[in-house]
PDB file of C-alpha atoms in Angstrom:
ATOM      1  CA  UNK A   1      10.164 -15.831   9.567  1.00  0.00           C
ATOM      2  CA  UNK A   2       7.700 -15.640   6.708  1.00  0.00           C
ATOM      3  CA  UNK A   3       8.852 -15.652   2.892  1.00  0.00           C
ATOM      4  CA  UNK A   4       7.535 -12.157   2.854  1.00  0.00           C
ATOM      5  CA  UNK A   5       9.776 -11.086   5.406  1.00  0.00           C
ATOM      6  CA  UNK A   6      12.453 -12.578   3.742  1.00  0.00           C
ATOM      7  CA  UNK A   7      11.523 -10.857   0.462  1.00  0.00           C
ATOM      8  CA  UNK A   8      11.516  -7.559   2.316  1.00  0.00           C
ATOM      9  CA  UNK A   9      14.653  -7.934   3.578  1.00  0.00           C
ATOM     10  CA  UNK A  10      16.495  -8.861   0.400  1.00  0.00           C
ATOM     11  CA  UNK A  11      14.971  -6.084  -1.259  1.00  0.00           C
ATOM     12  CA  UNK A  12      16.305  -3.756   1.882  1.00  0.00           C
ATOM     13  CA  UNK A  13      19.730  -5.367   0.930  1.00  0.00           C
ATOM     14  CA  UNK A  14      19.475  -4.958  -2.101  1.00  0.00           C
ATOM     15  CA  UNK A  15      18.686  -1.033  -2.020  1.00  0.00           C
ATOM     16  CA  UNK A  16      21.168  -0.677   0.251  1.00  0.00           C
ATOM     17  CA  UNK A  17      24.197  -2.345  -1.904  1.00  0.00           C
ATOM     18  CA  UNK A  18      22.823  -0.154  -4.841  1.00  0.00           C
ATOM     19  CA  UNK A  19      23.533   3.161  -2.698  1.00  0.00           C
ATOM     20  CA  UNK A  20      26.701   2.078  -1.424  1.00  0.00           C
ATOM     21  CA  UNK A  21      27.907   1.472  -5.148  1.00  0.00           C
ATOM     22  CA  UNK A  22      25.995   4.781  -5.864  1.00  0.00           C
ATOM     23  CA  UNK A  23      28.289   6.438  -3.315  1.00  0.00           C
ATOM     24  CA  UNK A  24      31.759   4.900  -4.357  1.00  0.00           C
ATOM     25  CA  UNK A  25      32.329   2.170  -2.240  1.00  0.00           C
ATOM     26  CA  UNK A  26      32.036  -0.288  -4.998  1.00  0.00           C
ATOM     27  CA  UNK A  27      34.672  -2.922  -3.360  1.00  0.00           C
ATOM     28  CA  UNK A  28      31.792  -3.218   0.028  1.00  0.00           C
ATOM     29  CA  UNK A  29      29.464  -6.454  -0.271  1.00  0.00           C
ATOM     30  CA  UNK A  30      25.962  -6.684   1.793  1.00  0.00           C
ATOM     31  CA  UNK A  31      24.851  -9.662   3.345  1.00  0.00           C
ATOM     32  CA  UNK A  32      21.465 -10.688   4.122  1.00  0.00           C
ATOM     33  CA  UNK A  33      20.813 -12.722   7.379  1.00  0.00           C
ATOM     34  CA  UNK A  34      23.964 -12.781   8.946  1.00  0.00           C
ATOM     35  CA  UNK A  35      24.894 -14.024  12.809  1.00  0.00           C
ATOM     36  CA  UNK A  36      27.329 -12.141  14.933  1.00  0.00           C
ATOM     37  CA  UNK A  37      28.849 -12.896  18.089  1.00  0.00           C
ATOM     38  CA  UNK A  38      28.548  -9.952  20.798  1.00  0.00           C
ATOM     39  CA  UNK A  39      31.225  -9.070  22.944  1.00  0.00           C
ATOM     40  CA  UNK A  40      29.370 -10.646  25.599  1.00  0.00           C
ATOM     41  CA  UNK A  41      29.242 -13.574  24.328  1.00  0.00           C
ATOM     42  CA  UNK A  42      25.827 -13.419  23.069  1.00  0.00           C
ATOM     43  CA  UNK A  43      24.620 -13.943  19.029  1.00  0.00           C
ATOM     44  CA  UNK A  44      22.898 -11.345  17.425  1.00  0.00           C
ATOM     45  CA  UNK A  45      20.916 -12.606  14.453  1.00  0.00           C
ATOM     46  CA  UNK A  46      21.366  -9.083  11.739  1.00  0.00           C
ATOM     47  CA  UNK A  47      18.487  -9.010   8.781  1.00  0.00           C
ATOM     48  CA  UNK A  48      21.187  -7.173   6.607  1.00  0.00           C
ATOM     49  CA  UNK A  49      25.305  -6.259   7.166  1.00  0.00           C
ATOM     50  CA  UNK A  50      28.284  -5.341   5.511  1.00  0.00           C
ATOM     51  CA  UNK A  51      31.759  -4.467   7.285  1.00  0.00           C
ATOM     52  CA  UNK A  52      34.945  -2.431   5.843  1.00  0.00           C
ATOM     53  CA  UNK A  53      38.006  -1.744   7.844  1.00  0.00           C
ATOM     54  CA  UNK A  54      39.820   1.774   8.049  1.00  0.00           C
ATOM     55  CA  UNK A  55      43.285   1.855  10.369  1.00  0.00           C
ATOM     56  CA  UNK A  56      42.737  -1.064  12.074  1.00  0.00           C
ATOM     57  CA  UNK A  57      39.384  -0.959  13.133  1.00  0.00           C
ATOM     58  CA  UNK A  58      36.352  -2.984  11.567  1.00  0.00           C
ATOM     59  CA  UNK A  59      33.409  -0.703  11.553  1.00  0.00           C
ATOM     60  CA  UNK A  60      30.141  -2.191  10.879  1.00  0.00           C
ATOM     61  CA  UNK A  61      26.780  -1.478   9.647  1.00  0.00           C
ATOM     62  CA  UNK A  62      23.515  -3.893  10.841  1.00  0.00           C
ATOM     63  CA  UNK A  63      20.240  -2.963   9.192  1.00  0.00           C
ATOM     64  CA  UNK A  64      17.143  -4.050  11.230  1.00  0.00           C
ATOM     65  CA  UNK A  65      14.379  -4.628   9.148  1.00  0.00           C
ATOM     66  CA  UNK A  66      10.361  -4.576  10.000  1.00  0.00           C
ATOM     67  CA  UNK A  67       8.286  -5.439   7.398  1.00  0.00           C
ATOM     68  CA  UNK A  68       5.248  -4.023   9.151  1.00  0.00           C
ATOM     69  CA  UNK A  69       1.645  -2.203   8.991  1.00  0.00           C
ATOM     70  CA  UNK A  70       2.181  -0.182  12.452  1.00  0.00           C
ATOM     71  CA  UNK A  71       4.491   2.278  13.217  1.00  0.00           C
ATOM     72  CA  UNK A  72       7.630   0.995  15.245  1.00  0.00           C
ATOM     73  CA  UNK A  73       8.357   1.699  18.359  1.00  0.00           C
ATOM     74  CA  UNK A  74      10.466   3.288  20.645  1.00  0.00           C
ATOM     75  CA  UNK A  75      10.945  -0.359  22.247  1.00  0.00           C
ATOM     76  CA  UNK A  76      12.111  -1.657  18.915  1.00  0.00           C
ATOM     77  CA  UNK A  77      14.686   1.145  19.400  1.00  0.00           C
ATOM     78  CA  UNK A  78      16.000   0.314  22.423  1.00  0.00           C
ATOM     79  CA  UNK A  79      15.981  -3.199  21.805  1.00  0.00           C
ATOM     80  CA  UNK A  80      18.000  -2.800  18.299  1.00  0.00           C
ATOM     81  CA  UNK A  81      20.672  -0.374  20.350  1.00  0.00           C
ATOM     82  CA  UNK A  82      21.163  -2.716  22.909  1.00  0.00           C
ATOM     83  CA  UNK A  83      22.552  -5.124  20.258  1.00  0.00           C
ATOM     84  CA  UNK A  84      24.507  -2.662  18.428  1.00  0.00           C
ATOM     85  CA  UNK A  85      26.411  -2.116  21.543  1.00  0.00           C
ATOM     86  CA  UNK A  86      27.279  -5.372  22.210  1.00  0.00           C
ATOM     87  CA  UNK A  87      28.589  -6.064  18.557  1.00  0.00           C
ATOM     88  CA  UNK A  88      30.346  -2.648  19.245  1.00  0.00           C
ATOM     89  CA  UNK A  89      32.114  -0.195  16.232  1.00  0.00           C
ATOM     90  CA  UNK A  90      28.443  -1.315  14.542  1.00  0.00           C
ATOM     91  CA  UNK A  91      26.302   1.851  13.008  1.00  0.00           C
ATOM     92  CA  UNK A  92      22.735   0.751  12.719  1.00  0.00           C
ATOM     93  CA  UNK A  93      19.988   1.453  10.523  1.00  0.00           C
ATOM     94  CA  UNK A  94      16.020   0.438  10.809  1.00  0.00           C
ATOM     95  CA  UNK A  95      14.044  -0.110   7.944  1.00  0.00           C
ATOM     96  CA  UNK A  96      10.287  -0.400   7.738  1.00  0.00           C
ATOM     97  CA  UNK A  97       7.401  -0.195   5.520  1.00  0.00           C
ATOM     98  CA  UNK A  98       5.365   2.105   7.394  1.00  0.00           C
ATOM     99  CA  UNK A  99       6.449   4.992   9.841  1.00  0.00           C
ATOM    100  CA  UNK A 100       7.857   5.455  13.299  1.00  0.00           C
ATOM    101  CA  UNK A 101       6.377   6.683  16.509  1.00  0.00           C
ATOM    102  CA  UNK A 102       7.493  10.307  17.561  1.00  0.00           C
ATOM    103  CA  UNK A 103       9.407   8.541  20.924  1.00  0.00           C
ATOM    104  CA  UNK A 104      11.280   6.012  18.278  1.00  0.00           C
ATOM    105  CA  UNK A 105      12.099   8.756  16.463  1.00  0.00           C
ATOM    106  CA  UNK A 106      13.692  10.786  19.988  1.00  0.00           C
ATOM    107  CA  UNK A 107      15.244   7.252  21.269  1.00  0.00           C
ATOM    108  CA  UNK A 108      16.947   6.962  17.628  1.00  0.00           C
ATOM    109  CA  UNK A 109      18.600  10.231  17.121  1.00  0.00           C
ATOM    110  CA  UNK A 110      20.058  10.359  20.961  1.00  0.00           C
ATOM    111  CA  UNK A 111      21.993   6.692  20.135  1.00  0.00           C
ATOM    112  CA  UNK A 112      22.854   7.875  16.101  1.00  0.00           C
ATOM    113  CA  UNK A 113      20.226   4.596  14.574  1.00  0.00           C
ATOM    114  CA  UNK A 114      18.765   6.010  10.492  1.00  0.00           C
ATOM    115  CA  UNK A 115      15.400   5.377  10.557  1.00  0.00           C
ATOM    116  CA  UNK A 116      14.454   4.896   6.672  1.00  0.00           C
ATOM    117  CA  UNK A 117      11.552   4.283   4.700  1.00  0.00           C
ATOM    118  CA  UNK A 118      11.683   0.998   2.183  1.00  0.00           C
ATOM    119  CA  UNK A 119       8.536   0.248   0.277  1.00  0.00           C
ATOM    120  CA  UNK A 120       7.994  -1.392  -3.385  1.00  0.00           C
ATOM    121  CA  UNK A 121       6.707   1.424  -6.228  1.00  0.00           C
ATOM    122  CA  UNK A 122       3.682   0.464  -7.845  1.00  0.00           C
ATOM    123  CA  UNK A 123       4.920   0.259 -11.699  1.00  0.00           C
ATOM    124  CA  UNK A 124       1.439  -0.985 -13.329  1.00  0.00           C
ATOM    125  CA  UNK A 125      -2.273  -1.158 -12.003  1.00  0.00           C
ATOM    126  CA  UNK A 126      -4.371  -3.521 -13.920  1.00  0.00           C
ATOM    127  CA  UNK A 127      -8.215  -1.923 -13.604  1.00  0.00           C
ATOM    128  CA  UNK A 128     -11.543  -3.340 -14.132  1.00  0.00           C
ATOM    129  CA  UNK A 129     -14.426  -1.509 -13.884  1.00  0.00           C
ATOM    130  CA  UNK A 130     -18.197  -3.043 -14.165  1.00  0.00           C
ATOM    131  CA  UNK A 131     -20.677  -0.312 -14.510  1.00  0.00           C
ATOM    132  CA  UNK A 132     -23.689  -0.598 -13.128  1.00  0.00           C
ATOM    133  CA  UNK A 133     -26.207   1.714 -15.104  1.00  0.00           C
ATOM    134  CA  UNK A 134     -29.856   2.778 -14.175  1.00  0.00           C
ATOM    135  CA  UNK A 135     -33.243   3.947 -16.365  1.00  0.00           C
ATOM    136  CA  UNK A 136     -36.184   4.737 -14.904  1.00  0.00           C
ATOM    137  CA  UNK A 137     -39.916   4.127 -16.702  1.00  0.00           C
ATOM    138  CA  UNK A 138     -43.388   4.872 -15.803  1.00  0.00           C
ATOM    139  CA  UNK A 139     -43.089   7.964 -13.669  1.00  0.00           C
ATOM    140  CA  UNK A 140     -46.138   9.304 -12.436  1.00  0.00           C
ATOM    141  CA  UNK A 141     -46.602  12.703 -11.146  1.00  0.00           C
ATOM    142  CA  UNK A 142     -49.084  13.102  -7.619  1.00  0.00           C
ATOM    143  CA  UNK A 143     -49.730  16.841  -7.877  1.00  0.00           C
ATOM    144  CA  UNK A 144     -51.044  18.975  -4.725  1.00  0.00           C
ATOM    145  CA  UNK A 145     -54.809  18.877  -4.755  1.00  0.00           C
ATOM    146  CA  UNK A 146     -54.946  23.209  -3.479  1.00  0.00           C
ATOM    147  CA  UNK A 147     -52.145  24.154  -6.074  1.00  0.00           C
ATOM    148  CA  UNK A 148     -54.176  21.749  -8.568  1.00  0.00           C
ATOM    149  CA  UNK A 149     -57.281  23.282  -7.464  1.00  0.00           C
ATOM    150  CA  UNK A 150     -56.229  27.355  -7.632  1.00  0.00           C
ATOM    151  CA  UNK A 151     -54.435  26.555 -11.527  1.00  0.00           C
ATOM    152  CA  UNK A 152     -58.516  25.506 -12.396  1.00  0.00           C
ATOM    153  CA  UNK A 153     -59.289  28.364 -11.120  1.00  0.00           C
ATOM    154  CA  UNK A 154     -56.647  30.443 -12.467  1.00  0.00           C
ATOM    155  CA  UNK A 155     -57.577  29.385 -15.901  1.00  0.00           C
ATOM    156  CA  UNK A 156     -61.500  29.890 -15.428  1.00  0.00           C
ATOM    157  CA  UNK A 157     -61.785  25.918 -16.005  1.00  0.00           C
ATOM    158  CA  UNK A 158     -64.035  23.127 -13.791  1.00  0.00           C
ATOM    159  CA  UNK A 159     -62.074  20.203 -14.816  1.00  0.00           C
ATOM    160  CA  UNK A 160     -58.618  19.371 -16.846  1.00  0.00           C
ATOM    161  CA  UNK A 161     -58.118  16.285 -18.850  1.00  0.00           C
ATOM    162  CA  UNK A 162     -54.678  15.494 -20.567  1.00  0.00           C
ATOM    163  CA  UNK A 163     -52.389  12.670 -21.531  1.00  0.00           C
ATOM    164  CA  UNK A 164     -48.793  14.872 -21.538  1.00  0.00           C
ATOM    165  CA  UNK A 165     -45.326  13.189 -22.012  1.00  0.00           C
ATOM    166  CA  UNK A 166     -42.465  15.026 -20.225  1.00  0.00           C
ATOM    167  CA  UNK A 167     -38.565  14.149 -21.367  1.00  0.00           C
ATOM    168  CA  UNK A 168     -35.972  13.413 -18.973  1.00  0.00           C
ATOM    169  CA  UNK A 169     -34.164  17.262 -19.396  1.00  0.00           C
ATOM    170  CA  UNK A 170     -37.671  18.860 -18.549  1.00  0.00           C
ATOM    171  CA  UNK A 171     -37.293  21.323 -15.708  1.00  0.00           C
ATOM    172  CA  UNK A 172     -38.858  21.561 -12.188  1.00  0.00           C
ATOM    173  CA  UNK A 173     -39.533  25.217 -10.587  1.00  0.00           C
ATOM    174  CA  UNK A 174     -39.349  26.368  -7.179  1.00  0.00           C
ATOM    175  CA  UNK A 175     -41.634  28.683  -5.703  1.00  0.00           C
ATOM    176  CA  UNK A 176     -40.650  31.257  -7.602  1.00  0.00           C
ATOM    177  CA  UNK A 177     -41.257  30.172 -11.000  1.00  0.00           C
ATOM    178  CA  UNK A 178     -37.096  29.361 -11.567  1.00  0.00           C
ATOM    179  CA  UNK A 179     -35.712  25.937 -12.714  1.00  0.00           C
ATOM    180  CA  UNK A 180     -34.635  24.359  -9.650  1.00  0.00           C
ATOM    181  CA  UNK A 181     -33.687  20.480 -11.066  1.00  0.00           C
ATOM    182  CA  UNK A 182     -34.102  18.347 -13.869  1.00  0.00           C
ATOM    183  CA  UNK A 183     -36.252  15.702 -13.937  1.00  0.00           C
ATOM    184  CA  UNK A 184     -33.563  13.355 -14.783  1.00  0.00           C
ATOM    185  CA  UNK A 185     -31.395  14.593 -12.298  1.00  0.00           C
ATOM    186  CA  UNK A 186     -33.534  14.695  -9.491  1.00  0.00           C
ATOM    187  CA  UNK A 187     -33.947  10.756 -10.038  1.00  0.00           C
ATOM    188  CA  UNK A 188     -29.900  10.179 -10.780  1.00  0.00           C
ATOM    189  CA  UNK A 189     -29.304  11.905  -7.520  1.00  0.00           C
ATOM    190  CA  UNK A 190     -32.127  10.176  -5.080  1.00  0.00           C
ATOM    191  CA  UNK A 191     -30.240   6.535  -4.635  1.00  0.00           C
ATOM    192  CA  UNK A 192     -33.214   5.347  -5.348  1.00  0.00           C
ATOM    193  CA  UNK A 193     -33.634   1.260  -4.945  1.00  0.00           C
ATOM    194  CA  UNK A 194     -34.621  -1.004  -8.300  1.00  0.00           C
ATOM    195  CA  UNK A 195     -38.052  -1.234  -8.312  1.00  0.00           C
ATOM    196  CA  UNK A 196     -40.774   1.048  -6.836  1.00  0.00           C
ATOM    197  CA  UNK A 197     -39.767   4.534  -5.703  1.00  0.00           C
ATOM    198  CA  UNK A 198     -41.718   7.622  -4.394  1.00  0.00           C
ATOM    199  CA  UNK A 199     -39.756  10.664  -4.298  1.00  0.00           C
ATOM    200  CA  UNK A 200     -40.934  13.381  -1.963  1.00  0.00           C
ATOM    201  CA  UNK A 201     -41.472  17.157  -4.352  1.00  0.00           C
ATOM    202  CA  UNK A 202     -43.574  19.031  -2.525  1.00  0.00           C
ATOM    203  CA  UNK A 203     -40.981  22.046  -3.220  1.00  0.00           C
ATOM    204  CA  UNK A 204     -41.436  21.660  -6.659  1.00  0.00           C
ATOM    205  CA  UNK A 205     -43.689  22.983  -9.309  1.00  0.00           C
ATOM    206  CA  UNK A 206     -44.444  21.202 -12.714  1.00  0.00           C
ATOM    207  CA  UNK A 207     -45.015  23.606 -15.536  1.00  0.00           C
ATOM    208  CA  UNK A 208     -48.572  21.684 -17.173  1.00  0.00           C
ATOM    209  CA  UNK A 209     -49.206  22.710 -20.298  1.00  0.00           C
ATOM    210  CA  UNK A 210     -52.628  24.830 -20.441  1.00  0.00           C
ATOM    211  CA  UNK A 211     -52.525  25.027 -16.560  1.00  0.00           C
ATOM    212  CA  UNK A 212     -49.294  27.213 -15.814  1.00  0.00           C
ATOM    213  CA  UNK A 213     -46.765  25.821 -12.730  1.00  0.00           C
ATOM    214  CA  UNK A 214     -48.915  23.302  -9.954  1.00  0.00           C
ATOM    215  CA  UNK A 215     -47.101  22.334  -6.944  1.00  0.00           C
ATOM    216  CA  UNK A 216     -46.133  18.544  -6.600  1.00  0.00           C
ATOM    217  CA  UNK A 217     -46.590  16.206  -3.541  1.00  0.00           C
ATOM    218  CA  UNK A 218     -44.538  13.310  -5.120  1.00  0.00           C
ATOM    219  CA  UNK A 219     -43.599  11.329  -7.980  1.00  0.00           C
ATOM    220  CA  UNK A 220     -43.826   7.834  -8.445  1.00  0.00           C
ATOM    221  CA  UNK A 221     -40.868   6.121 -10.146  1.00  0.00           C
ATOM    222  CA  UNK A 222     -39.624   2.566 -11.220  1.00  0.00           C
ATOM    223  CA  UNK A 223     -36.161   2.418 -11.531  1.00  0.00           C
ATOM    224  CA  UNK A 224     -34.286  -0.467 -12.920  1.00  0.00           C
ATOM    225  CA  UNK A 225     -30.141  -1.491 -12.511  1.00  0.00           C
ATOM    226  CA  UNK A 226     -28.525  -3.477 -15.102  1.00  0.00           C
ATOM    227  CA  UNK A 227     -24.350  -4.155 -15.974  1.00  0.00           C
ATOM    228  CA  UNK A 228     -23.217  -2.554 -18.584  1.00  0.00           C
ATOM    229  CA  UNK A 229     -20.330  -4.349 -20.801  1.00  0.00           C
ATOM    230  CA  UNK A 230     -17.054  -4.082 -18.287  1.00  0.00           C
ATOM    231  CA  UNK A 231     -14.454  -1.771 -18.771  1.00  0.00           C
ATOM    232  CA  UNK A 232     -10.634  -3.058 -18.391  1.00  0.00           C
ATOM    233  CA  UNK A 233      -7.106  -0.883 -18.739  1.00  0.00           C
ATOM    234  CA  UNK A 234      -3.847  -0.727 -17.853  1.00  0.00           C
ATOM    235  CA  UNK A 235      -2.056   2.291 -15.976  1.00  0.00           C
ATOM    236  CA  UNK A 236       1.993   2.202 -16.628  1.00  0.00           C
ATOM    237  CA  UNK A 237       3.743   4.220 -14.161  1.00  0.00           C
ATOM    238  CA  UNK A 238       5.745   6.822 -15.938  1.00  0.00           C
ATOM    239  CA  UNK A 239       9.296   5.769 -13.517  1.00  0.00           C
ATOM    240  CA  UNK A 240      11.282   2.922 -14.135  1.00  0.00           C
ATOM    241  CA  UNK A 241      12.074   3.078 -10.502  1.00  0.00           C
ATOM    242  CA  UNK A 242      10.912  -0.783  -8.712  1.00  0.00           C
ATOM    243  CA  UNK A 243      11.225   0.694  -5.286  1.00  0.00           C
ATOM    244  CA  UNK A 244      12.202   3.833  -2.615  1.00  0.00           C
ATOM    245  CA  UNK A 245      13.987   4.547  -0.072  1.00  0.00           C
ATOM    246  CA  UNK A 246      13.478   7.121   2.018  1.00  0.00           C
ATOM    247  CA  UNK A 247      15.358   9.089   5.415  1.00  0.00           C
ATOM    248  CA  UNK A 248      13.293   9.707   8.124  1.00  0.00           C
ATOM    249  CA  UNK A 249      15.801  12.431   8.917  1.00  0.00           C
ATOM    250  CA  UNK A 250      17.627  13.785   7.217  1.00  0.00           C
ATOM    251  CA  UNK A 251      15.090  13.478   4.139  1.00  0.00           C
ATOM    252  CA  UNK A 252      16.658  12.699   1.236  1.00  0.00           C
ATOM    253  CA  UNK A 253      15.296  10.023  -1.288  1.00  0.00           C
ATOM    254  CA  UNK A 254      16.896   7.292  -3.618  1.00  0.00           C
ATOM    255  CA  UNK A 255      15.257   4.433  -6.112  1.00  0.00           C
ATOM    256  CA  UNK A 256      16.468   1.228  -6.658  1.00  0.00           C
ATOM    257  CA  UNK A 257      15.776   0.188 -10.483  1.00  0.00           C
ATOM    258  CA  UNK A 258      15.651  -2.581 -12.058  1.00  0.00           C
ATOM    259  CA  UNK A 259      19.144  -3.705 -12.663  1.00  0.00           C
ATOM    260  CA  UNK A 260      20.046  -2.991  -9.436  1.00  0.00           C
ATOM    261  CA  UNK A 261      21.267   0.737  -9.350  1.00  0.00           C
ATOM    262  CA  UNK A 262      20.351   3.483  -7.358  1.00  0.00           C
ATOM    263  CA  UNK A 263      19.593   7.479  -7.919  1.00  0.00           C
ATOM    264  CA  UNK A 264      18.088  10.124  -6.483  1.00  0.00           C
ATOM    265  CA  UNK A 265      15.810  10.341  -9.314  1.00  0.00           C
ATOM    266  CA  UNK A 266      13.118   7.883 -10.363  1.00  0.00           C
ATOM    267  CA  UNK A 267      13.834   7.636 -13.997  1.00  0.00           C
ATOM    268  CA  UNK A 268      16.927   5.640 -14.873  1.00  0.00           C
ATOM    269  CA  UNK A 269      17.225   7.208 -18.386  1.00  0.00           C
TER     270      UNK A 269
END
């Protein structure tokens, strides 16, 4: 058995001591890895136990534990009831870090097994962040040589000759003549590799100054990545709760703090 295994099922122990003290039974000890002796003959090795005798009889409690990533099974099930039998006067309880299949669930309620929930809370997350942040230079606007051609006309000129400068925030139009995307944007939003890009804009119009709105075929764009300074932080969790328990079941809840008690609330004021 690995040690995290054997951390799981202390913890599942430990949880479970915490409710029984949390339910009166204060005088009732639970032991981790414990070996009984069946009635036929056989030894059952139990993850976690604890025993209390009422008129005579010793009535028992073994607590299966499966520290895993995949539901359990309905063979687990079987397998675990099969051993509670032969111990006999033994209630038994399965504890897991993930969930249960629906036939697990069936085989568990028909022979009176808890299926629970035991998992760690997460009571800090350490964050670091590096931002990777983008600027684009030298864009170049390919306009469409008939829109270019009618906005001569338009404007009663043979040629057009102008060095313009347009900022980041300056507006592309559709068809129409409305603002359909900032320039800026339209680059922020195009995933658009470092180094040479051409963006296809053949639905847009640039508003040229002295010419009025002329369709564009493309613009050329060279974009460049670079890390920013990191960011780091610290998230506390607002419950002083270290882990949860949970019924499959019947679907009640209880937290095991830090020293050791248990509640059904996850603040141990």
């Amino acid at each position: 058995m690995t040690n995290r295994n054997t951390e799981y099922e202390k913890l599942v122990a430990e949880i479970h001591q915490g409710m029984l003290d949390f339910d009166g039974f204060e005088n009732l000890r639970v032991e981790h890895d414990v070996i009984i002796t069946g009635k036929s003959g056989a030894t059952h090795q139990i993850d976690v136990y604890w025993e209390f005798k009422a008129a005579g009889t010793t009535y028992r409690t073994c607590v299966e534990c499966k520290n895993y990533k995949s539901a359990v099974k309905k063979s687990h099930v079987a397998s675990f009831a099969e051993i509670l039998r032969d111990i006999g006067n033994a209630n038994g309880i399965i504890a897991t870090t993930s969930s249960y299949q629906k036939g697990a669930i069936l085989l568990a309620k028909e022979n009176n097994i808890r299926l629970v929930l035991v998992n760690h809370l997460i009571k800090s997350i350490h964050y670091a962040i590096q931002p990777i942040m983008s600027d684009f230079k030298n864009t170049k606007f390919n306009f469409n040589q008939d829109s270019a051609k009618e906005a001569l006309i338009r404007n009663g000129l043979d040629k057009y000759e102008m060095n313009f400068t347009y900022p980041g925030h300056h507006p592309l139009l559709d068809e129409h003549g409305e603002v359909a995307v900032r320039l800026n944007e339209l680059i922020n939003t195009s995933n658009l590799v470092e180094g040479d890009n051409t963006l296809d804009c053949s639905k847009y119009y640039l508003d040229v100054e002295g010419l009025g709105p002329v369709q564009l075929d493309s613009i050329e764009v060279d974009m460049i990545h670079y890390e920013a300074q990191p960011i780091k932080g610290l998230v506390e969790s607002p419950n002083s709760a270290r882990a949860v328990i949970e019924d499959i079941v019947d679907e009640n809840v209880h937290y095991l703090h830090d020293d050791g008690t248990v509640s059904d609330v996850p603040n141990n004021a």
